[in-house]
Amino acid sequence: MVDLATKILLDDKTRFLTTVSGVAFAVMLVIVQVGIFLGMLESASITIDRMDADLWVCAKNTPNIDFANTFPELYVHRVRSIPGVLQADNLIVWFVTVALPNGAKEAAIVYGLEDFPRWRFPWDVVSGDPADLRRGRYVFVDDSAERRFGTFEEGEYREFLGLRLKIIGRTRQARSFTTNPIAFLDYRVAQALAPLDLRRRTTYIIVKLEPGADVEAIRAEIRRRLPYNDVRTKQEWADRSRGYWVENTGLGLSMFVTVFLGCLVGVVVVAQTSYTATIEHFKEFATVKAIGGCNADIYRIIARQATISALVGFSIGAAMAHAVRPLLAGLDLKLIIHPTLVGNVFVGAVALCLGASLISFRKIAGLDPAVVFRS
Amino acid sequence: MAVLEAFRLTKSFFDGKEEVPVLKEISLHLERGEVVGLEGPSGSGKTTLLFILGCLLSPTSGRVVIEGREADPNRLPELRRTSIGLVFQHFHLFSALTALENVEYAMNIKGMGGAAARREAERILEVVEMSDRRGARPRDLSGGQKQRVAIARALVGHAAIILADEPTASIDARLAGQILELFGRLARDENRAVLIVSHDPKVRGVADRIIRMQDGQLLD
Ligand SMILES: Nc1ncnc2c1ncn2[C@@H]1O[C@H](COP(=O)(O)OP(=O)(O)OP(=O)(O)O)[C@@H](O)[C@H]1O
Ligand SMILES: [Mg+2]
């Protein structure tokens, strides 16, 4: 078969490049924007995702993991005694200010647990042994803190809410959605930081179930025993924490607008070039009709050209998005390029290019070969 | 039975509000195996008639019947594909395709694909003596060479009716003789009907009959 569509398309390289760069730009814009969005959202729930817990008991209406509220720490016993519960512990998540050596103050979030290894938490340890945290006024600090707190070394001390803690380990990836670095310390030390709020109180109970346990039954039982708390599965809690930021910060809307604009730019460029190309090749399309082709044959040519432009543009755009990932990482922006996202952008690019070529279809439908040949 | 019959064709164009009759009550028929020459002064309506017979244009009134099928406006594309081979006055080759691809593409449109289409396209190019230039694009071909590719393209697909508009206008006398001879062979050996619009006196040499046109009417 002679591929007239491709031959015509590649006959005008400049136009082809214009079309393809329009698509590539739009594709890159959408992938990068959504990727940054997903990258930011990941940190909104990363501690939930990584904690080896099946259920989370929260104070009523806690909106997200960072904005924790307190309840009596003794509640944990009521959870531990439920059959099917393998282990349940108190977890404190608390905003603190940290005094820096230069006199400035910065914010951090502390996670307080009695037994870190039992929850395989923190999940990405660079140095130090989390088991040592229970021995006193020690703290693990995340590497991301260097950006805000300046460099720090193990063995140094920092003042958390007036309490001097010795740094005995470092972690990676542990920071909140608001980019506050996370520090890990013993549960009792966490309570000592804010005695007014946290004396004999906790902010969460994390629960691990026995293998094969009935999640819903146990959840119902916890609810019965702790009617003034919320009980969420790991997934629900992660979704809620992420959803909070999407809905309450305009982040979701801003992403939607950018994606929309990206698509618009792509569609306009493709529609414009496809239309002028169609007009320019009017005689050739008339010839297709004259030698026996029907409208469908011409539609197929135009659709094929749109699809090729979409494929090439998408490939370049996706490659560019991957190429900027290290650059963005240097700016401390994490770009998550998920295969589902790439797949959706691919389908979107092809669909929009085909849609854009529809305006040329209309022109073809009224194409009368006889008129074209009068010259 | 006639492979093409036209009954009382008229065609008018509108110049603003004024109706300009170009064809007036034309009836004719073409038989398989014959070559018919169509002569007439410039502007007499030859190309217009050819387009109507070739199903590119609908007449204002009158009927065209092709291989027993009425040429209704909505059946024109199908008739063009199955029955008609057209050679245009101005070639209208695809500039992005080579000579060979131009012919092969016409076969694709008529429903033949693959290696067979390519072989057949090569064979037809040989018939018009264009094999050695099969890889050239139209912009690199002379007028006569383009004309031959255009003829080759019209020959594909066993079209029963070949309609040629000035097919020898831009080729030299020797080649014109060969092309006309080729049309004669196509009519006799392949049992096609060939209608040639031409001022070329050599057409009379191959034509079984000559139709003459003036002011949108057939003479005699
Ligand atoms: N689409 C059109 N609109 C208006 N007038 C037209 C149109 N097509 C053809 N005509 C007129 O019809 C007449 C016949 O044109 P046609 O092209 O059929 O002549 P012809 O016999 O082929 O001439 P030539 O030998 O110069 O090619 C001309 O006067 C032309 O101006
Ligand atoms: Mg003419």
XYZ file of C-alpha atoms and ligand atoms in Angstrom:
627
model
C 0.000 0.000 0.000
C 1.199 3.501 -0.778
C 1.120 5.608 2.363
C 0.003 8.882 0.841
C -0.782 10.350 4.261
C 2.758 9.977 5.573
C 4.342 11.016 2.299
C 2.340 14.236 2.188
C 2.988 14.849 5.873
C 6.755 14.482 5.545
C 6.827 16.397 2.285
C 6.608 19.633 4.249
C 9.116 19.140 7.038
C 8.739 22.592 8.529
C 5.037 22.229 8.992
C 5.465 18.743 10.386
C 7.972 20.088 12.903
C 5.577 22.845 13.939
C 2.772 20.401 14.525
C 4.952 17.969 16.371
C 6.487 20.612 18.604
C 3.030 21.894 19.463
C 1.989 18.423 20.550
C 5.310 17.763 22.297
C 5.090 20.991 24.245
C 1.540 20.275 25.367
C 2.398 16.710 26.321
C 5.425 17.787 28.301
C 3.495 20.522 30.059
C 0.769 18.144 31.140
C 3.099 15.345 32.245
C 5.377 17.693 34.188
C 2.552 19.567 35.830
C 0.635 16.474 36.863
C 3.916 14.793 37.823
C 4.881 17.637 40.148
C 1.398 17.583 41.592
C 1.658 13.857 42.271
C 5.154 14.345 43.650
C 3.914 16.927 46.132
C 0.906 14.835 47.025
C 3.075 11.838 47.700
C 4.646 13.590 50.669
C 1.173 14.416 51.991
C 0.690 10.770 52.863
C 4.135 9.233 52.687
C 4.337 8.415 56.386
C 0.947 6.698 56.228
C 1.978 4.772 53.124
C 5.212 3.604 54.728
C 4.017 2.858 58.260
C 3.435 -0.864 58.683
C -0.084 -0.331 60.066
C -3.477 -1.520 58.789
C -5.768 0.784 60.754
C -5.363 4.257 62.149
C -7.335 5.518 65.116
C -7.530 9.312 64.976
C -9.158 12.026 67.013
C -12.591 12.829 65.596
C -12.475 14.765 62.288
C -8.708 15.001 62.022
C -8.330 16.443 58.504
C -4.862 15.132 57.661
C -1.874 13.463 59.271
C -0.091 16.739 60.068
C -2.994 18.482 61.796
C -3.236 15.982 64.603
C -5.474 16.307 67.641
C -5.127 14.541 70.954
C -7.032 11.930 72.953
C -6.173 9.889 76.069
C -3.294 7.531 75.557
C -4.903 4.786 77.614
C -7.365 4.108 74.805
C -4.644 1.962 73.277
C -5.400 -0.815 75.757
C -8.965 -1.070 74.532
C -7.635 -1.634 71.043
C -4.932 -4.105 72.031
C -7.432 -6.394 73.696
C -9.488 -6.912 70.541
C -8.983 -10.398 69.054
C -7.297 -10.209 65.664
C -5.178 -7.188 66.620
C -1.537 -8.161 66.374
C -0.164 -4.939 67.824
C -1.375 -1.435 68.569
C 0.716 1.523 69.716
C 0.363 5.207 70.363
C 1.869 7.552 67.823
C 2.404 11.248 68.377
C 2.637 13.601 65.387
C 3.325 17.161 66.465
C 4.424 20.472 64.994
C 7.465 21.865 66.810
C 9.777 24.799 66.419
C 13.464 24.125 66.283
C 16.027 26.673 67.401
C 18.878 26.916 64.952
C 22.480 27.633 65.916
C 22.247 31.012 64.194
C 19.382 32.036 66.458
C 16.613 31.561 63.911
C 13.629 29.314 64.458
C 12.212 26.817 62.007
C 9.291 24.435 61.995
C 9.515 20.669 61.930
C 7.170 17.777 62.551
C 8.088 15.120 65.086
C 6.881 11.532 65.050
C 7.004 9.900 68.493
C 6.796 6.112 68.921
C 7.856 3.745 71.669
C 9.230 1.082 69.409
C 10.252 2.215 65.949
C 11.643 -1.098 64.635
C 8.336 -2.812 65.379
C 6.636 -0.559 62.799
C 9.534 -0.626 60.361
C 9.645 3.113 60.726
C 11.332 5.327 59.584
C 11.533 3.498 56.296
C 14.632 4.999 54.734
C 17.430 5.298 57.262
C 20.717 6.775 56.100
C 22.624 6.321 59.357
C 21.998 5.413 62.977
C 19.795 2.736 64.548
C 16.162 3.732 65.297
C 16.147 1.236 68.161
C 18.450 3.646 70.032
C 15.786 6.360 70.101
C 14.020 4.844 73.111
C 17.091 5.397 75.262
C 16.487 9.065 75.874
C 16.648 12.556 74.455
C 17.727 11.566 71.015
C 16.400 12.426 67.608
C 16.646 11.279 63.985
C 16.472 14.153 61.519
C 15.629 13.943 57.828
C 18.157 15.016 55.223
C 15.613 17.400 53.737
C 16.063 19.531 56.845
C 19.464 20.670 55.612
C 17.733 23.008 53.215
C 15.980 24.788 56.038
C 18.112 24.111 59.100
C 21.537 24.255 57.498
C 23.967 21.362 57.658
C 23.941 19.147 60.705
C 25.983 16.198 61.880
C 25.291 13.227 64.039
C 26.350 13.986 67.601
C 25.209 17.596 67.413
C 22.390 18.965 69.547
C 19.343 20.915 68.492
C 16.729 22.557 70.633
C 13.197 21.282 69.960
C 10.607 23.423 71.779
C 13.233 24.247 74.361
C 14.405 20.677 74.849
C 17.970 19.835 73.791
C 18.042 16.650 71.728
C 21.081 14.853 70.379
C 21.014 13.912 66.695
C 21.838 10.207 66.411
C 20.668 9.356 62.933
C 19.525 10.605 59.567
C 16.691 9.578 57.258
C 15.589 10.310 53.714
C 12.244 11.199 52.065
C 10.576 12.088 55.335
C 8.928 15.437 54.978
C 5.422 16.767 55.080
C 3.328 18.191 52.285
C 4.227 21.664 53.500
C 7.896 20.631 53.121
C 8.503 20.643 56.867
C 11.210 18.098 57.624
C 10.260 15.213 59.879
C 12.189 14.233 63.017
C 11.780 10.936 64.847
C 12.005 10.605 68.623
C 10.822 8.520 71.502
C 7.163 8.685 72.464
C 7.888 9.912 76.006
C 10.285 12.565 74.736
C 7.587 13.754 72.326
C 5.189 14.124 75.237
C 7.862 16.005 77.164
C 8.138 18.549 74.349
C 4.584 19.764 74.824
C 3.483 18.677 78.307
C 0.419 20.923 78.297
C -1.056 19.242 75.272
C 0.441 15.810 75.336
C 0.657 14.744 78.962
C -0.978 11.291 79.030
C -2.354 11.960 75.617
C -1.588 10.700 72.143
C -2.587 11.766 68.652
C -2.994 8.407 66.890
C -3.198 4.732 67.613
C -1.693 2.649 64.877
C -2.957 -0.893 64.561
C -1.549 -3.940 62.883
C -3.845 -6.907 62.361
C -3.092 -10.602 62.422
C -2.785 -12.124 58.966
C -6.219 -12.992 57.599
C -8.056 -10.939 60.202
C -11.411 -9.417 59.255
C -10.585 -5.726 58.839
C -14.169 -4.507 58.866
C -15.162 -6.536 61.905
C -12.201 -5.242 63.884
C -12.800 -1.718 62.743
C -16.406 -1.974 63.890
C -15.256 -3.287 67.254
C -12.773 -0.397 67.697
C -15.521 2.049 66.840
C -17.774 0.434 69.413
C -15.100 0.726 72.069
C -13.906 4.231 71.094
C -17.055 5.998 69.911
C -15.421 9.440 70.014
C -12.627 8.528 67.608
C -12.418 7.889 63.879
C -11.040 4.593 62.629
C -9.618 4.559 59.121
C -7.896 2.026 56.973
C -4.447 2.889 55.745
C -5.816 3.642 52.274
C -8.690 5.829 53.464
C -6.421 7.789 55.730
C -3.827 8.354 53.022
C -6.554 9.470 50.584
C -8.038 11.824 53.141
C -4.684 13.390 53.918
C -3.929 13.942 50.260
C -7.460 15.062 49.447
C -7.239 17.739 52.108
C -4.467 19.536 50.273
C -6.022 19.077 46.854
C -9.318 20.557 47.936
C -8.215 23.188 50.413
C -5.252 24.796 48.735
C -6.335 25.454 45.155
C -3.622 23.058 44.132
C -6.118 20.800 42.366
C -7.688 23.710 40.536
C -4.337 25.126 39.490
C -3.332 21.768 38.093
C -6.585 21.440 36.245
C -6.145 24.874 34.683
C -2.612 24.118 33.535
C -3.617 20.790 32.056
C -6.496 22.477 30.295
C -4.234 25.191 28.883
C -1.694 22.595 27.776
C -4.370 20.698 25.900
C -5.700 23.916 24.400
C -2.291 24.933 23.073
C -1.831 21.481 21.549
C -5.263 21.441 19.951
C -4.937 24.930 18.498
C -1.537 24.228 16.960
C -2.655 20.919 15.485
C -5.982 22.261 14.249
C -4.261 25.225 12.648
C -1.528 23.266 10.861
C -3.864 20.456 9.875
C -6.324 22.922 8.412
C -3.800 24.876 6.351
C -2.249 21.619 5.174
C -5.654 20.426 4.041
C -6.316 23.632 2.147
C -2.917 23.425 0.493
C -3.467 19.857 -0.590
C -6.976 20.477 -1.785
C -6.139 19.567 -5.356
C -4.516 16.350 -4.324
C -7.513 15.402 -2.222
C -9.750 16.272 -5.163
C -7.582 13.968 -7.241
C -8.082 11.189 -4.727
C -11.797 11.630 -5.248
C -11.432 11.844 -9.020
C -9.586 8.546 -9.268
C -12.314 6.815 -7.324
C -11.646 7.637 -3.683
C -14.496 8.677 -1.437
C -14.628 11.118 1.463
C -13.725 8.304 3.831
C -10.433 7.737 1.989
C -9.528 11.386 2.508
C -10.694 11.404 6.125
C -8.449 8.409 6.646
C -5.488 10.321 5.230
C -6.112 13.306 7.479
C -6.787 11.149 10.524
C -3.638 9.182 9.893
C -1.627 12.372 9.642
C -3.105 13.588 12.908
C -2.302 10.274 14.572
C 1.281 10.313 13.339
C 1.736 13.872 14.566
C 0.274 12.806 17.904
C 2.560 9.782 18.198
C 5.735 11.631 17.305
C 4.794 14.678 19.378
C 3.868 12.506 22.321
C 7.154 10.584 22.178
C 9.196 13.770 22.118
C 7.081 15.389 24.832
C 7.285 12.348 27.096
C 11.041 12.136 26.541
C 11.408 15.816 27.417
C 9.357 15.319 30.562
C 11.716 12.523 31.611
C 14.677 14.712 30.749
C 13.595 17.557 33.036
C 13.106 15.203 35.970
C 16.731 15.467 37.210
C 16.611 19.238 36.708
C 13.520 19.519 38.860
C 15.025 17.179 41.426
C 17.858 19.696 41.709
C 15.210 22.279 42.591
C 13.865 19.930 45.249
C 10.747 19.201 43.191
C 9.883 15.578 42.878
C 8.336 14.582 39.554
C 6.363 11.362 39.588
C 5.797 9.992 36.081
C 3.417 7.125 36.560
C 2.695 4.746 33.644
C -1.040 5.400 34.094
C -0.437 9.113 33.696
C 1.699 8.557 30.601
C -0.950 6.216 29.192
C -3.692 8.750 29.764
C -1.678 11.557 28.212
C -1.012 9.293 25.230
C -4.689 8.560 24.712
C -5.491 12.237 25.260
C -2.892 13.380 22.722
C -4.195 11.044 20.026
C -7.821 11.896 20.765
C -7.194 15.643 20.752
C -5.165 15.513 17.543
C -7.940 13.559 15.863
C -10.443 16.044 17.238
C -8.386 18.925 15.910
C -8.323 17.391 12.446
C -12.119 17.268 12.433
C -12.252 20.873 11.309
C -10.492 19.783 8.139
C -13.057 17.022 7.645
C -15.745 19.621 7.187
C -13.788 21.217 4.399
C -13.376 17.873 2.657
C -17.044 16.973 2.819
C -17.844 19.890 0.512
C -14.959 19.194 -1.835
C -16.121 19.047 -5.449
C -13.380 17.595 -7.634
C -14.754 19.137 -10.789
C -14.405 22.655 -9.441
C -10.829 22.031 -8.393
C -9.807 20.890 -11.836
C -10.944 24.015 -13.602
C -7.488 25.524 -13.719
C -24.801 -3.089 -25.222
C -23.242 0.333 -24.766
C -20.925 0.551 -21.796
C -21.743 4.238 -21.442
C -24.873 6.030 -22.532
C -25.765 9.683 -22.129
C -29.266 11.006 -22.768
C -30.010 14.658 -23.450
C -27.355 16.069 -21.161
C -27.450 19.754 -20.413
C -25.177 21.709 -18.171
C -25.419 25.350 -17.183
C -23.129 27.389 -15.011
C -24.243 30.482 -13.247
C -22.345 33.660 -13.843
C -23.795 35.747 -11.079
C -27.521 35.530 -11.736
C -27.135 34.829 -15.394
C -27.429 31.248 -16.522
C -24.714 30.222 -18.988
C -25.588 27.055 -20.908
C -22.431 25.083 -21.685
C -23.912 21.762 -22.836
C -27.154 21.624 -24.758
C -29.031 18.351 -25.137
C -26.131 16.015 -25.739
C -26.802 12.329 -26.291
C -24.068 9.828 -27.050
C -22.931 6.296 -26.354
C -19.638 4.444 -26.103
C -19.161 0.780 -26.873
C -16.572 -1.556 -25.471
C -13.635 -1.997 -27.821
C -13.950 1.337 -29.590
C -11.892 4.503 -29.576
C -13.888 7.689 -29.997
C -12.329 11.061 -30.700
C -13.992 14.228 -29.395
C -13.050 17.398 -31.246
C -14.177 20.954 -30.973
C -12.972 24.499 -30.555
C -11.729 25.774 -27.261
C -14.572 26.588 -24.914
C -17.045 24.368 -26.720
C -17.617 22.279 -23.587
C -15.439 19.207 -24.179
C -13.901 19.093 -20.701
C -17.279 19.735 -19.114
C -18.790 16.849 -21.047
C -15.878 14.619 -20.137
C -16.334 15.404 -16.436
C -19.996 14.542 -16.605
C -19.297 11.280 -18.411
C -16.496 10.619 -15.911
C -18.860 11.053 -12.966
C -16.992 14.050 -11.606
C -19.819 16.424 -12.287
C -23.582 16.085 -12.307
C -25.457 17.347 -15.343
C -28.115 20.016 -14.945
C -30.513 17.669 -16.655
C -30.286 14.405 -18.553
C -28.979 10.971 -17.560
C -25.778 9.024 -17.731
C -25.852 5.232 -17.571
C -22.612 3.383 -17.016
C -22.441 -0.376 -17.444
C -26.174 -0.459 -16.929
C -25.989 1.593 -13.725
C -27.674 4.952 -13.467
C -25.187 7.685 -12.462
C -27.117 9.196 -9.535
C -25.280 11.939 -7.673
C -24.733 9.689 -4.649
C -23.318 6.856 -6.749
C -20.717 8.920 -8.568
C -17.758 7.975 -6.325
C -18.514 4.295 -6.650
C -18.823 4.524 -10.434
C -15.572 6.447 -10.632
C -13.857 3.720 -8.670
C -15.222 0.760 -10.556
C -15.627 1.913 -14.128
C -13.762 5.083 -14.981
C -10.139 5.911 -15.764
C -9.544 9.636 -16.172
C -6.574 11.401 -17.718
C -6.614 15.089 -16.852
C -5.539 17.929 -19.025
C -3.217 19.063 -16.224
C -2.088 15.606 -14.990
C -2.865 16.190 -11.294
C -0.242 13.782 -10.029
C 0.568 13.562 -6.327
C 3.712 15.611 -5.849
C 4.756 13.709 -2.733
C 4.699 10.365 -4.545
C 7.064 8.902 -7.119
C 5.845 7.948 -10.580
C 5.461 4.338 -9.506
C 3.685 5.255 -6.270
C 1.263 7.484 -8.141
C 0.143 4.508 -10.185
C 0.227 2.101 -7.266
C -1.820 4.456 -5.111
C -4.551 4.536 -7.755
C -4.636 0.747 -7.535
C -4.913 0.947 -3.755
C -7.865 3.298 -4.103
C -9.483 0.854 -6.488
C -9.128 -1.906 -3.935
C -5.907 -3.638 -4.948
C -3.027 -3.727 -2.509
C 0.221 -5.398 -1.631
C 2.903 -6.769 -3.904
C 0.403 -7.529 -6.667
C -0.526 -3.855 -6.913
C 3.135 -2.912 -7.099
C 3.844 -5.470 -9.827
C 0.836 -4.324 -11.817
C 1.871 -0.679 -11.407
C 5.322 -1.574 -12.703
C 3.829 -3.377 -15.638
C 1.654 -0.413 -16.550
C 4.580 1.989 -16.279
C 6.395 -0.244 -18.724
C 3.478 0.060 -21.117
C 3.861 3.857 -21.127
C 7.656 3.538 -21.275
C 8.258 5.139 -17.906
C 9.956 2.260 -16.111
C 13.336 3.952 -16.029
C 11.866 7.010 -14.260
C 9.655 5.096 -11.859
C 11.439 6.503 -8.795
C 11.199 10.168 -9.822
C 8.816 12.672 -8.274
C 6.524 14.637 -10.637
C 8.568 17.831 -10.123
C 11.557 16.064 -11.655
C 9.633 14.856 -14.723
C 9.077 16.623 -18.034
C 5.568 17.442 -19.203
C 5.481 14.432 -21.503
C 6.717 12.135 -18.748
C 4.059 13.432 -16.359
C 1.456 12.885 -19.058
C 2.529 9.283 -19.411
C 2.343 8.687 -15.662
C -1.119 10.263 -15.664
C -2.176 7.898 -18.451
C -0.710 4.954 -16.597
C -2.708 5.913 -13.569
C -5.929 5.984 -15.572
C -5.279 2.502 -16.914
C -5.250 0.733 -13.558
C -8.055 -1.344 -12.226
C -9.551 -2.562 -15.488
C -11.725 0.533 -15.806
C -14.119 -0.191 -18.659
C -14.123 3.441 -19.727
C -11.004 5.523 -20.303
C -11.606 9.254 -20.667
C -8.617 11.310 -21.724
C -8.508 15.104 -21.917
C -5.831 16.215 -24.387
C -3.538 13.303 -23.589
C -1.051 14.169 -26.320
C -0.932 17.896 -25.788
C 2.418 17.962 -24.080
C 4.311 15.090 -25.683
C 6.301 14.847 -28.872
C 4.869 13.445 -32.072
C 6.631 10.086 -31.861
C 5.438 9.481 -28.322
C 1.983 10.850 -29.130
C 1.716 8.237 -31.862
C 2.699 5.533 -29.400
C 0.279 6.728 -26.742
C -2.591 6.837 -29.206
C -1.645 3.424 -30.462
C -1.685 2.290 -26.852
C -5.228 3.622 -26.438
C -6.192 1.697 -29.561
C -4.702 -1.495 -28.135
C -6.446 -0.975 -24.795
C -9.755 -0.699 -26.601
C -9.282 -3.718 -28.839
C -7.278 -6.108 -26.657
C -8.728 -5.273 -23.275
C -12.169 -4.461 -24.564
C -12.361 -1.024 -23.009
C -14.133 2.056 -24.331
C -11.797 4.994 -24.899
C -12.858 8.596 -25.389
C -10.101 10.996 -26.364
C -10.573 14.755 -26.352
C -7.965 16.136 -28.720
C -7.124 18.564 -31.442
C -4.399 16.184 -32.581
C -5.093 15.017 -36.169
C -3.367 11.727 -35.326
C -6.362 10.812 -33.197
C -8.283 10.296 -36.386
C -5.784 7.565 -37.201
C -6.778 5.393 -34.259
C -10.345 6.485 -33.641
C -13.199 4.310 -34.790
C -15.334 7.424 -34.991
C -15.055 11.120 -34.322
C -17.582 13.246 -32.494
C -17.443 16.958 -33.131
C -18.676 19.589 -30.758
C -19.465 23.240 -31.107
C -21.087 25.623 -28.633
C -22.153 22.817 -26.375
C -23.775 20.782 -29.099
C -22.713 17.768 -31.105
C -22.428 18.390 -34.800
C -23.976 16.200 -37.481
N -17.318 25.971 -13.219
C -17.595 26.786 -14.236
N -18.184 27.964 -14.009
C -18.496 28.786 -15.016
N -18.236 28.522 -16.306
C -17.630 27.360 -16.598
C -17.267 26.434 -15.576
N -16.702 25.366 -16.172
C -16.693 25.626 -17.484
N -17.228 26.810 -17.745
C -17.395 27.380 -19.055
O -17.887 26.382 -19.901
C -17.354 26.520 -21.194
C -16.778 25.207 -21.653
O -15.616 24.914 -20.920
P -14.771 23.616 -21.178
O -13.602 23.643 -20.273
O -15.665 22.450 -21.084
O -14.282 23.826 -22.681
P -13.282 22.959 -23.526
O -14.011 22.581 -24.761
O -12.714 21.866 -22.717
O -12.148 24.004 -23.876
P -10.559 23.742 -24.115
O -10.425 23.111 -25.439
O -9.988 25.116 -24.076
O -10.089 22.914 -22.984
C -16.317 27.645 -21.119
O -16.897 28.790 -21.667
C -16.081 27.803 -19.671
O -15.769 29.144 -19.366
Mg -10.812 21.414 -21.959
